[in-house]
Short mmCIF file of C-alpha atoms in Angstrom, two decimals:
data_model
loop_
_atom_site.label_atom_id
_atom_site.label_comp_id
_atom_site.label_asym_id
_atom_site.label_seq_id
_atom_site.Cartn_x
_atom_site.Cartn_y
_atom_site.Cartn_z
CA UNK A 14 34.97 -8.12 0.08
CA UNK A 15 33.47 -9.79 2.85
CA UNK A 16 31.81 -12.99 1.61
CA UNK A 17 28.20 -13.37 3.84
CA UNK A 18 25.83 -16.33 3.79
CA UNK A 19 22.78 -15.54 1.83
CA UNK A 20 20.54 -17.06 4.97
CA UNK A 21 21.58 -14.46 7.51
CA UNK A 22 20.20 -13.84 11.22
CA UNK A 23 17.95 -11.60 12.39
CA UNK A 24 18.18 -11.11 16.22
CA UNK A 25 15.19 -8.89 16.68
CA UNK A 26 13.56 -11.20 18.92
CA UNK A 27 16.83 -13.31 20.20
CA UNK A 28 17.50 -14.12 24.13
CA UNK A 29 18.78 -17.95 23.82
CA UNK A 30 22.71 -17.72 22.37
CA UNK A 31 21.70 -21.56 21.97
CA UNK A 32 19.65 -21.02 18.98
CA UNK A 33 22.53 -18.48 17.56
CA UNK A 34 25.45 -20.81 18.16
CA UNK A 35 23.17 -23.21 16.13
CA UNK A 36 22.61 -20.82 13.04
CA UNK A 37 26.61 -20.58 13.30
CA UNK A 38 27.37 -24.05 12.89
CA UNK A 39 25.37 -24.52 10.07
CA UNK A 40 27.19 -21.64 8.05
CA UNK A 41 25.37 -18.44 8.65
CA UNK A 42 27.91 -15.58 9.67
CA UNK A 43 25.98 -12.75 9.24
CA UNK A 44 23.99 -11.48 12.40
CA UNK A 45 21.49 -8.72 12.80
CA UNK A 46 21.08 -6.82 15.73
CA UNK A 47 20.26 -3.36 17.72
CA UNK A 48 20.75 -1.67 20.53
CA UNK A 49 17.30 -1.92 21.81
CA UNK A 50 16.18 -5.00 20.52
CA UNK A 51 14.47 -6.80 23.28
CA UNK A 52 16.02 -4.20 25.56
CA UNK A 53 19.56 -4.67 24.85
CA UNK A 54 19.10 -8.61 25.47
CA UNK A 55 19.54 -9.13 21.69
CA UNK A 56 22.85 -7.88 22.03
CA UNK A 57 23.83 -9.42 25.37
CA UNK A 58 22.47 -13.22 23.47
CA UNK A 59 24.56 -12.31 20.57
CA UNK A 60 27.80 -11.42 22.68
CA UNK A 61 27.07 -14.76 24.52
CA UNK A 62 27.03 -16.91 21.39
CA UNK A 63 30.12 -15.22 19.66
CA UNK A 64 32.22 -16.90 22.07
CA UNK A 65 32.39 -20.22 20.67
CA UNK A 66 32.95 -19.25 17.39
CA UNK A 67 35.95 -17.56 15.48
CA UNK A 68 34.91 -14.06 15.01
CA UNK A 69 37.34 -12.73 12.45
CA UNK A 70 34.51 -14.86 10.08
CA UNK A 71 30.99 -13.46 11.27
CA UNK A 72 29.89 -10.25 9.88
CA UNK A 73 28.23 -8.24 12.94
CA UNK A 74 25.59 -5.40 12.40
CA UNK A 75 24.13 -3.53 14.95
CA UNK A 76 22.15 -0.76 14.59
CA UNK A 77 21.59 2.80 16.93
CA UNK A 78 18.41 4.55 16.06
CA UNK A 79 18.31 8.49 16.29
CA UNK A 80 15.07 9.62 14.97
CA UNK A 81 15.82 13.14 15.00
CA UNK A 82 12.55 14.81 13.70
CA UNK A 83 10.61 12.45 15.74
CA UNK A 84 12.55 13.57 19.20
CA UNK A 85 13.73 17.12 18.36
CA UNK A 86 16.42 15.92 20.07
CA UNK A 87 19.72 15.65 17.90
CA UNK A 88 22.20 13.44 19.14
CA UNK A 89 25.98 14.77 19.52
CA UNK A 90 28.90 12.30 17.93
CA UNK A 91 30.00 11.69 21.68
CA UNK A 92 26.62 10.12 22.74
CA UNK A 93 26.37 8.27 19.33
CA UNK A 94 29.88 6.87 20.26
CA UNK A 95 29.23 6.30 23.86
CA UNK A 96 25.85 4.27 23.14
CA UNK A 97 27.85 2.40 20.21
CA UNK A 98 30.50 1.55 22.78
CA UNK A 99 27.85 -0.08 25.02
CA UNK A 100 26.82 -2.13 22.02
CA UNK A 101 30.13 -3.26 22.40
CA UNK A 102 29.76 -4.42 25.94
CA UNK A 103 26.77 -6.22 25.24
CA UNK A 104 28.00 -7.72 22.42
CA UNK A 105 31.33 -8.85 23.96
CA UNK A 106 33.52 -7.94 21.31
CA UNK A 107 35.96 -5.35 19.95
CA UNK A 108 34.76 -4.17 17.36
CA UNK A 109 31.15 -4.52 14.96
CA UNK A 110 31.40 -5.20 11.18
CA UNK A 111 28.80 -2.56 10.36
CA UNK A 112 27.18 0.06 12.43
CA UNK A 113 23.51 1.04 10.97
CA UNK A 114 21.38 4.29 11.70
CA UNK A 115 18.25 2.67 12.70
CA UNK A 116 15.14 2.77 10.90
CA UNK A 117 16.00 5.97 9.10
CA UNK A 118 12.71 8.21 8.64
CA UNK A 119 14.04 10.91 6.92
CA UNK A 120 16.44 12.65 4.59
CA UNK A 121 17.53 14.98 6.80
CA UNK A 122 18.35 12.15 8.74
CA UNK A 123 21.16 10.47 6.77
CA UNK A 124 23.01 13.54 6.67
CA UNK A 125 23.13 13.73 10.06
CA UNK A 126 26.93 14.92 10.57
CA UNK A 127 26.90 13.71 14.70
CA UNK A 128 26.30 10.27 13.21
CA UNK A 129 28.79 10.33 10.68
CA UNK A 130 31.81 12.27 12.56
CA UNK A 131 31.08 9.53 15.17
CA UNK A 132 31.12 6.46 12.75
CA UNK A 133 34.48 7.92 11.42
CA UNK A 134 36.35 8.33 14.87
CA UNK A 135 35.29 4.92 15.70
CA UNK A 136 35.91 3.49 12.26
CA UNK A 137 39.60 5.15 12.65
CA UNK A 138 40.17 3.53 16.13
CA UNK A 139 38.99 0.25 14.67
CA UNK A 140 35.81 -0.16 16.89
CA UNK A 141 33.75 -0.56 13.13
CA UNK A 142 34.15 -1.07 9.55
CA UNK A 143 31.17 -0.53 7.64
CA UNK A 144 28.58 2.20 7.74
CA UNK A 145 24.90 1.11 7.29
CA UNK A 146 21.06 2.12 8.14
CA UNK A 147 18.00 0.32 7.66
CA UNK A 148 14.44 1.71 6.72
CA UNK A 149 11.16 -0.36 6.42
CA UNK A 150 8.66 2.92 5.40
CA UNK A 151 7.38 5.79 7.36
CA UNK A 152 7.37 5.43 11.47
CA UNK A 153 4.61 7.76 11.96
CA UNK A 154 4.48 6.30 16.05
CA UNK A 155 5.24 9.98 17.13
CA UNK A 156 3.02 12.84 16.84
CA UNK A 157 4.52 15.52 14.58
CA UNK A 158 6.32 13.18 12.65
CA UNK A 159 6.78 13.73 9.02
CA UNK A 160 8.74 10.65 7.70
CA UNK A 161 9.88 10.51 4.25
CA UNK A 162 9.27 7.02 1.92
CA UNK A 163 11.58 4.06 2.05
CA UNK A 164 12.44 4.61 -1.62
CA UNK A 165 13.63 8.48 -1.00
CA UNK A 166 15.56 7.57 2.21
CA UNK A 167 17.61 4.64 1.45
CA UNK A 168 18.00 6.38 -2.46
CA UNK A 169 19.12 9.18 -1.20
CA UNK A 170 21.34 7.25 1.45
CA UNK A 171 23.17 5.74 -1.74
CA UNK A 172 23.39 8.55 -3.68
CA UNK A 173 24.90 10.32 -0.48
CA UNK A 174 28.04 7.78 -1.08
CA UNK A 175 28.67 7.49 2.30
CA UNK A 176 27.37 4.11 3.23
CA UNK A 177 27.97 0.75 2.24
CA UNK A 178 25.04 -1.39 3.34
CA UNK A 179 21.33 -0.97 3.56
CA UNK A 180 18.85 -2.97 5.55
CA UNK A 181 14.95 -2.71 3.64
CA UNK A 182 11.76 -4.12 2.54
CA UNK A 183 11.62 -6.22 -0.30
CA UNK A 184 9.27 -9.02 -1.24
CA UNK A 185 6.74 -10.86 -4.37
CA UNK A 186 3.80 -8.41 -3.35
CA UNK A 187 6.30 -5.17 -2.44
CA UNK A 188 8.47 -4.87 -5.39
CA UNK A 189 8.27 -1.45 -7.10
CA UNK A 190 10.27 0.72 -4.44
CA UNK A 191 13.04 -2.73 -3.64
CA UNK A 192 13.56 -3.26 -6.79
CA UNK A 193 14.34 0.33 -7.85
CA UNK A 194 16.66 0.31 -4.40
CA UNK A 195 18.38 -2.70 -5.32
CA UNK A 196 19.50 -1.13 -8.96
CA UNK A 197 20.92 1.85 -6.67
CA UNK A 198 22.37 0.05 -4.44
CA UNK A 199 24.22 -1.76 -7.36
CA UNK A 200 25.19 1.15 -8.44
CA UNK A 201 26.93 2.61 -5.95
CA UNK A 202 28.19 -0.95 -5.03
CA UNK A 203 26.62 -1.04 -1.35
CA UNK A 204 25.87 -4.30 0.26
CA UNK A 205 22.12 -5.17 0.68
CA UNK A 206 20.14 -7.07 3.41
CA UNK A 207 16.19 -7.49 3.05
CA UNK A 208 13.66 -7.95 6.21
CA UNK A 209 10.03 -8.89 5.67
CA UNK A 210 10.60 -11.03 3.08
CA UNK A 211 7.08 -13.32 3.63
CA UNK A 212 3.95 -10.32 3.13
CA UNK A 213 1.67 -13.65 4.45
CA UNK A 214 -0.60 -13.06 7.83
CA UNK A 215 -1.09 -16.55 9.15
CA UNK A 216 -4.07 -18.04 7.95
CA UNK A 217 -4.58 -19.90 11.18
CA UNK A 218 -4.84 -17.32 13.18
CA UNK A 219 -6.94 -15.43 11.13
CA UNK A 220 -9.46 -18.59 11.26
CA UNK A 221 -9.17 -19.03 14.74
CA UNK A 222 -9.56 -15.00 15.28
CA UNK A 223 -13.20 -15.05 13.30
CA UNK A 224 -14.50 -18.56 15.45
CA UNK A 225 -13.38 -16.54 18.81
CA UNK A 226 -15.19 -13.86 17.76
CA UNK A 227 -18.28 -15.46 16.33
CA UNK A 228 -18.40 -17.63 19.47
CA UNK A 229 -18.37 -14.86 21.84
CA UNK A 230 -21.36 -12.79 20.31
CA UNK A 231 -23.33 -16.55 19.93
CA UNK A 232 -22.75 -16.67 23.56
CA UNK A 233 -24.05 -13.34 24.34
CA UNK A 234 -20.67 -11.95 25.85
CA UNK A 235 -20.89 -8.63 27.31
CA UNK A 236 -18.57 -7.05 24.46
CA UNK A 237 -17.35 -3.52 22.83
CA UNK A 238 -19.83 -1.85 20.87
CA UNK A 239 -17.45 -2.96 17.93
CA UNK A 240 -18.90 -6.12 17.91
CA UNK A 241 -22.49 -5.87 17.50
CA UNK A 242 -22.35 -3.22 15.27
CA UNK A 243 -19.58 -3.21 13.28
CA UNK A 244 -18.37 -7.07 13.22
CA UNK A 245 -21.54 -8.19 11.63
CA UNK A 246 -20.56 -6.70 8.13
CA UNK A 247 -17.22 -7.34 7.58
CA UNK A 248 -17.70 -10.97 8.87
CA UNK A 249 -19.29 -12.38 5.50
CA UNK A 250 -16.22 -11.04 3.90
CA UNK A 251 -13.61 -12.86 6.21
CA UNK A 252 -15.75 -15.88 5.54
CA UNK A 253 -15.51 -15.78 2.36
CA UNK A 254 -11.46 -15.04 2.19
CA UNK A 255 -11.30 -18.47 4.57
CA UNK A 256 -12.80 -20.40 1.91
CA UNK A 257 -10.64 -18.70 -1.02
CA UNK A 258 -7.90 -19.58 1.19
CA UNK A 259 -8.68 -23.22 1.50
CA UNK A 260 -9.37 -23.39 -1.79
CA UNK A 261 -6.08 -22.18 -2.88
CA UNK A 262 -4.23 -24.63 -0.31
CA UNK A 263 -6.40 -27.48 -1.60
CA UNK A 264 -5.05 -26.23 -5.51
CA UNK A 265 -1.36 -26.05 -4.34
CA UNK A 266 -1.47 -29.31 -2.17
CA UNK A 267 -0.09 -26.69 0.84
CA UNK A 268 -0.43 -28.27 4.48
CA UNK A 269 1.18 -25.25 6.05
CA UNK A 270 1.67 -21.60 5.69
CA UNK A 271 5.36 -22.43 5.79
CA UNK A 272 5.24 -23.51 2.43
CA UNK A 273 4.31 -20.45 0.99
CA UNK A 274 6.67 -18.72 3.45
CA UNK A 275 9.45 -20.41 1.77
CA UNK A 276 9.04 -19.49 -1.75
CA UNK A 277 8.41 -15.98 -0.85
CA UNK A 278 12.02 -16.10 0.38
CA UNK A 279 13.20 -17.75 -2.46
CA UNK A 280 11.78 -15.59 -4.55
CA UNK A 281 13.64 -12.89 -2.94
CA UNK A 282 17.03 -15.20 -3.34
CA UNK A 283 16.49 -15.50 -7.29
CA UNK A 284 17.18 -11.30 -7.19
CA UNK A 285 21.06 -11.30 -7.67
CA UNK A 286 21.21 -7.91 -6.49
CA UNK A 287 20.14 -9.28 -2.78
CA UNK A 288 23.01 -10.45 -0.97
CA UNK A 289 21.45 -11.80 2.03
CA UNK A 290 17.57 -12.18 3.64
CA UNK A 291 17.44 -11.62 7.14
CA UNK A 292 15.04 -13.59 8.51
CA UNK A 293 13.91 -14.18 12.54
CA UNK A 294 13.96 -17.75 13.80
CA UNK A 295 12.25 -17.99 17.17
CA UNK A 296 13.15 -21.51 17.37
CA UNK A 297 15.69 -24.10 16.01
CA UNK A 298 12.95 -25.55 13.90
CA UNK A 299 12.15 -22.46 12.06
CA UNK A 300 16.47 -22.01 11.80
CA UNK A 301 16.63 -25.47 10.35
CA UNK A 302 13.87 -24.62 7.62
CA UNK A 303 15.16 -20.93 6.92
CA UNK A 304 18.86 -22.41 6.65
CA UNK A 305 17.23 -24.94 4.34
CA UNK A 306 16.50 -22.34 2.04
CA UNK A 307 20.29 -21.52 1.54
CA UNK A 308 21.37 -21.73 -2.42
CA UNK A 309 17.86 -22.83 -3.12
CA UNK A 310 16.46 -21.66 -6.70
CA UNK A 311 12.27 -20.71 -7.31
CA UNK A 312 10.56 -23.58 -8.76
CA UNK A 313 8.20 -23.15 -11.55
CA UNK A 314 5.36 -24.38 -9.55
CA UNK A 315 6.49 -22.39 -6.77
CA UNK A 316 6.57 -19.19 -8.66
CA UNK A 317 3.03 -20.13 -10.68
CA UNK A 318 2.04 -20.18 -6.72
CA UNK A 319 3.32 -16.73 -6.09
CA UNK A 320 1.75 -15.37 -8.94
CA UNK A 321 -1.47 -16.62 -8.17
CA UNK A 322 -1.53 -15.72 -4.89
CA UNK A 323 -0.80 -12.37 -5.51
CA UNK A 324 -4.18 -11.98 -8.19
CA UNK A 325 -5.99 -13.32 -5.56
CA UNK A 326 -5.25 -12.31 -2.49
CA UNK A 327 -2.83 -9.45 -3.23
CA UNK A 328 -5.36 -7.20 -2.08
CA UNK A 329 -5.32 -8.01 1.39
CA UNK A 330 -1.89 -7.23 2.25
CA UNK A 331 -1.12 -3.76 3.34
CA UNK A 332 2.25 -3.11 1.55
CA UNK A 333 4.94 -2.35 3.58
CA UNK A 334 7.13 0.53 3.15
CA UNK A 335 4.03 2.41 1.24
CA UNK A 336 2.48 5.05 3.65
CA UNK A 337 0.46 6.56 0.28
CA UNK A 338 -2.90 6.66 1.77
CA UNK A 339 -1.08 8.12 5.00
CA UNK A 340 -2.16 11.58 4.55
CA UNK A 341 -5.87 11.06 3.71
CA UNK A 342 -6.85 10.01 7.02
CA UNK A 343 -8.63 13.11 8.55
CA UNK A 344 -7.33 11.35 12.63
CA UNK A 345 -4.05 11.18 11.11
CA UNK A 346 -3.86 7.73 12.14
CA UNK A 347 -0.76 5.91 10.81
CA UNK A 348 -1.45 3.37 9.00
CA UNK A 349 1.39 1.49 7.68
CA UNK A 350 2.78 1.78 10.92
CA UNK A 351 -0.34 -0.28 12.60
CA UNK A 352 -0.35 -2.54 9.93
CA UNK A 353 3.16 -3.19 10.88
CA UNK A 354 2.62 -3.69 14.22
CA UNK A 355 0.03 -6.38 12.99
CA UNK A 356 2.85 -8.14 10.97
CA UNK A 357 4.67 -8.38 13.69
CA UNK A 358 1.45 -10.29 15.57
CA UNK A 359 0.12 -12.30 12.65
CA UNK A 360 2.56 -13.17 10.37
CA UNK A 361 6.19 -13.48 12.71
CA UNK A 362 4.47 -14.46 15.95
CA UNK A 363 5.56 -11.83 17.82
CA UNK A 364 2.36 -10.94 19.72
CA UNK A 365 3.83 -9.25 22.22
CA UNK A 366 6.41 -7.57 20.15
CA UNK A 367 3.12 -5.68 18.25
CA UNK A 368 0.86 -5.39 20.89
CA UNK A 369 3.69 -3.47 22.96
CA UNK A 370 4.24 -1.17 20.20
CA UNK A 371 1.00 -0.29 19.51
CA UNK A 372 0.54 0.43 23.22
CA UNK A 373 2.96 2.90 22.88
CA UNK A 374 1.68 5.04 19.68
CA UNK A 375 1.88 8.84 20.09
CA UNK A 376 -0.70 9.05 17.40
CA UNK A 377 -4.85 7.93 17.32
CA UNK A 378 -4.91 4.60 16.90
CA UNK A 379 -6.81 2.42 14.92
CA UNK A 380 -9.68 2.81 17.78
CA UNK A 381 -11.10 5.88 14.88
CA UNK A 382 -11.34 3.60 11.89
CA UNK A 383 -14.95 1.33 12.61
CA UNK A 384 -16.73 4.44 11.74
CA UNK A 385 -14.68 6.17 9.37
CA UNK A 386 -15.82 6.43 5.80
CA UNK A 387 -12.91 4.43 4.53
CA UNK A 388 -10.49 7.81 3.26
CA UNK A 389 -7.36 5.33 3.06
CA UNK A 390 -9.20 2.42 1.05
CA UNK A 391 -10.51 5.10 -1.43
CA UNK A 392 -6.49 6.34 -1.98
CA UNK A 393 -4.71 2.45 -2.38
CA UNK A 394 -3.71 1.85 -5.59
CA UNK A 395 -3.64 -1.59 -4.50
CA UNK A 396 -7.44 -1.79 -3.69
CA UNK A 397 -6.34 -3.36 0.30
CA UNK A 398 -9.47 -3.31 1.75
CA UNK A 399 -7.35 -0.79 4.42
CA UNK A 400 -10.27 -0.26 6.65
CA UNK A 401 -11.39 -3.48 7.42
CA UNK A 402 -7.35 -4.70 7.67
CA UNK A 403 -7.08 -1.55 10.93
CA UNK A 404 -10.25 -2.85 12.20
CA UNK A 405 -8.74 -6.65 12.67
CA UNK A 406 -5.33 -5.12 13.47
CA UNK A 407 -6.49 -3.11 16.81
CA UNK A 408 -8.99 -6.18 17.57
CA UNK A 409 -5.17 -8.39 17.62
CA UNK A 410 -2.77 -5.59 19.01
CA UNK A 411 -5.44 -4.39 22.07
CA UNK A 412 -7.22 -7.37 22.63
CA UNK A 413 -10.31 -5.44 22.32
#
């Protein structure tokens, strides 16, 4: 029954409770959060902005990720409890509108009792209301890790009956597996928040990327093997997706990949079964523009836009949440995973944010792929030039 603001706000990368209090005056009440987002400062922002504002009207999620296959190391209900109870502390409130298992891998997962018996002690003592969990595809960071889809998880979450929100990917280029998730999730009347709403890289950095690059070898710089031998092929065919790309901006009179940022989220606002995106503003311009966005319907021209851009460039974006060419790589590298990381670096600006992750991958990395023979391109359904994508992706996320 609790009525949420379709724009809501994702803390993933929040430290300044100035740019929060913002997002609060201008009507957003629901916030998303985690435990370890940006170390537990996420949290500790959040708790700071809350302060100012009557709380009895935000909606507060935060989320505790368990990740039992990946650790072999189940966690008891009293260790779920006491790490939700820090949340607390962090947050600087009583209680949190919805806790979340975090970034569910598996179905074993969500039937994890310790979770559950702890979510209804603290739901009984009034420390939470709602029980959540989020899942954007397979993790596959951890060797050993056998991760089921996004579609099966959060599915079989609803069908479970035991939660009332979900957190997942849904967007113009990703719809088969949100759109069967959102008819669930009607179903079994659960609430539902969408992340990675824009599939776009940023074209700017992609240009700059290939002038760095070409520079360097003009120059003769002493550089990885990579880039004498490998760079040289795929380069004609970043060329040519530059000039595609300007032609396309040229067609659509688009001055900045915000544009096209925008109507991806609105297209995910014309879905009635969404209740709320959950974007990341890094900065009070970006909140003013996402906020913008609030009530706002597709245009035709907008959606013509979409369409197009999805016949012709559809094909570069690694869907998220997919993870079916996963088990043809003979290195078992993970690539959805990677390609996530590179989201993070291209298309949110979180450079840092990717580049950390990827530093910390159990797994081979995307080192193996220059000389592979291109297993995962020859399994997308999609036709994502997959190779070439991990290629660029450990160039970003290493600064090879």
């Amino acid at each position: 029954g609790f009525k949420i603001s379709d724009i809501s706000f994702g803390a993933g990368s929040l430290t300044e409770p100035a740019l929060l209090d913002k997002a609060l005056k201008m009507g957003v009440n629901y916030i998303d959060t985690a435990e370890h987002y940006t170390r537990g400062n996420s949290e500790r922002a959040v708790g700071e902005a809350l302060k100012n504002h009557d709380r009895s009207k935000i909606f507060l999620t935060t989320k505790i990720n368990i990740n039992v296959v990946v650790r072999n190391a189940p966690q008891s209900k009293e260790q779920i409890k006491t790490r939700f109870m820090q949340s607390l502390e962090r947050l600087q409130t009583d209680y949190a509108d919805c806790l979340m298992m975090h970034m569910t891998p598996t179905l074993e997962e969500i039937k994890h009792e310790g979770f559950h018996e702890a979510y209804k002690e603290l739901k009984s003592d009034g420390k939470v209301k709602f029980f959540g969990l989020s899942n954007h595809g397979r993790e596959n960071s951890h060797a050993g890790a056998t991760e089921a889809t996004m579609e099966s998880v959060v599915m079989g979450a609803a069908e479970d009956g035991r939660f009332d929100v979900a957190l997942f990917v849904y967007n113009f280029l990703q719809k088969e597996q949100g759109e069967k998730i959102l008819r669930k999730c009607k179903e079994k009347n659960m609430g539902t928040t969408l992340m990675k709403m824009n599939p776009i890289n940023s074209y700017n950095i992609f240009v700059k990327q290939n002038e760095n690059i070409k520079g360097m070898i003009e120059r003769g710089r002493d550089l990885p093997e990579f880039y004498t031998t490998e760079f040289p092929k795929i380069q004609k065919g970043w060329e040519e997706r530059i000039k595609e790309a300007d032609a396309f901006k040229e067609k659509y009179s688009i001055s900045t990949d915000d544009e096209i940022r925008d109507a991806a989220i609105k297209y995910c606002l014309t879905n009635q079964d969404v209740h709320a995106v959950c974007p990341t503003p890094h900065n009070f311009d970006e909140l003013k523009a996402f906020v913008s966005l609030s009530g706002k319907e597709l245009t035709e021209t907008e959606g013509s836009m979409l369409k197009d851009y999805e016949t012709s460039f559809g094909m570069y974006y690694c869907r998220h949440a997919c993870g079916i060419c996963h088990s043809a790589c003979p290195k078992n590298v993970p690539v959805n995973t990677i390609m996530r990381y590179n989201h993070y670096f291209e298309a949110q600006g979180r450079e840092k944010h990717g580049m950390q992750h990827y530093a910390n991958l159990q797994t081979p990395n995307a080192e193996n792929c220059s000389k592979c023979s291109g297993y995962c391109e020859k399994m997308c359904p999609y036709g994502v030039p997959v190779q070439n994508l991990l290629i660029k992706a450990h160039n970003n996320l290493s600064l090879a």
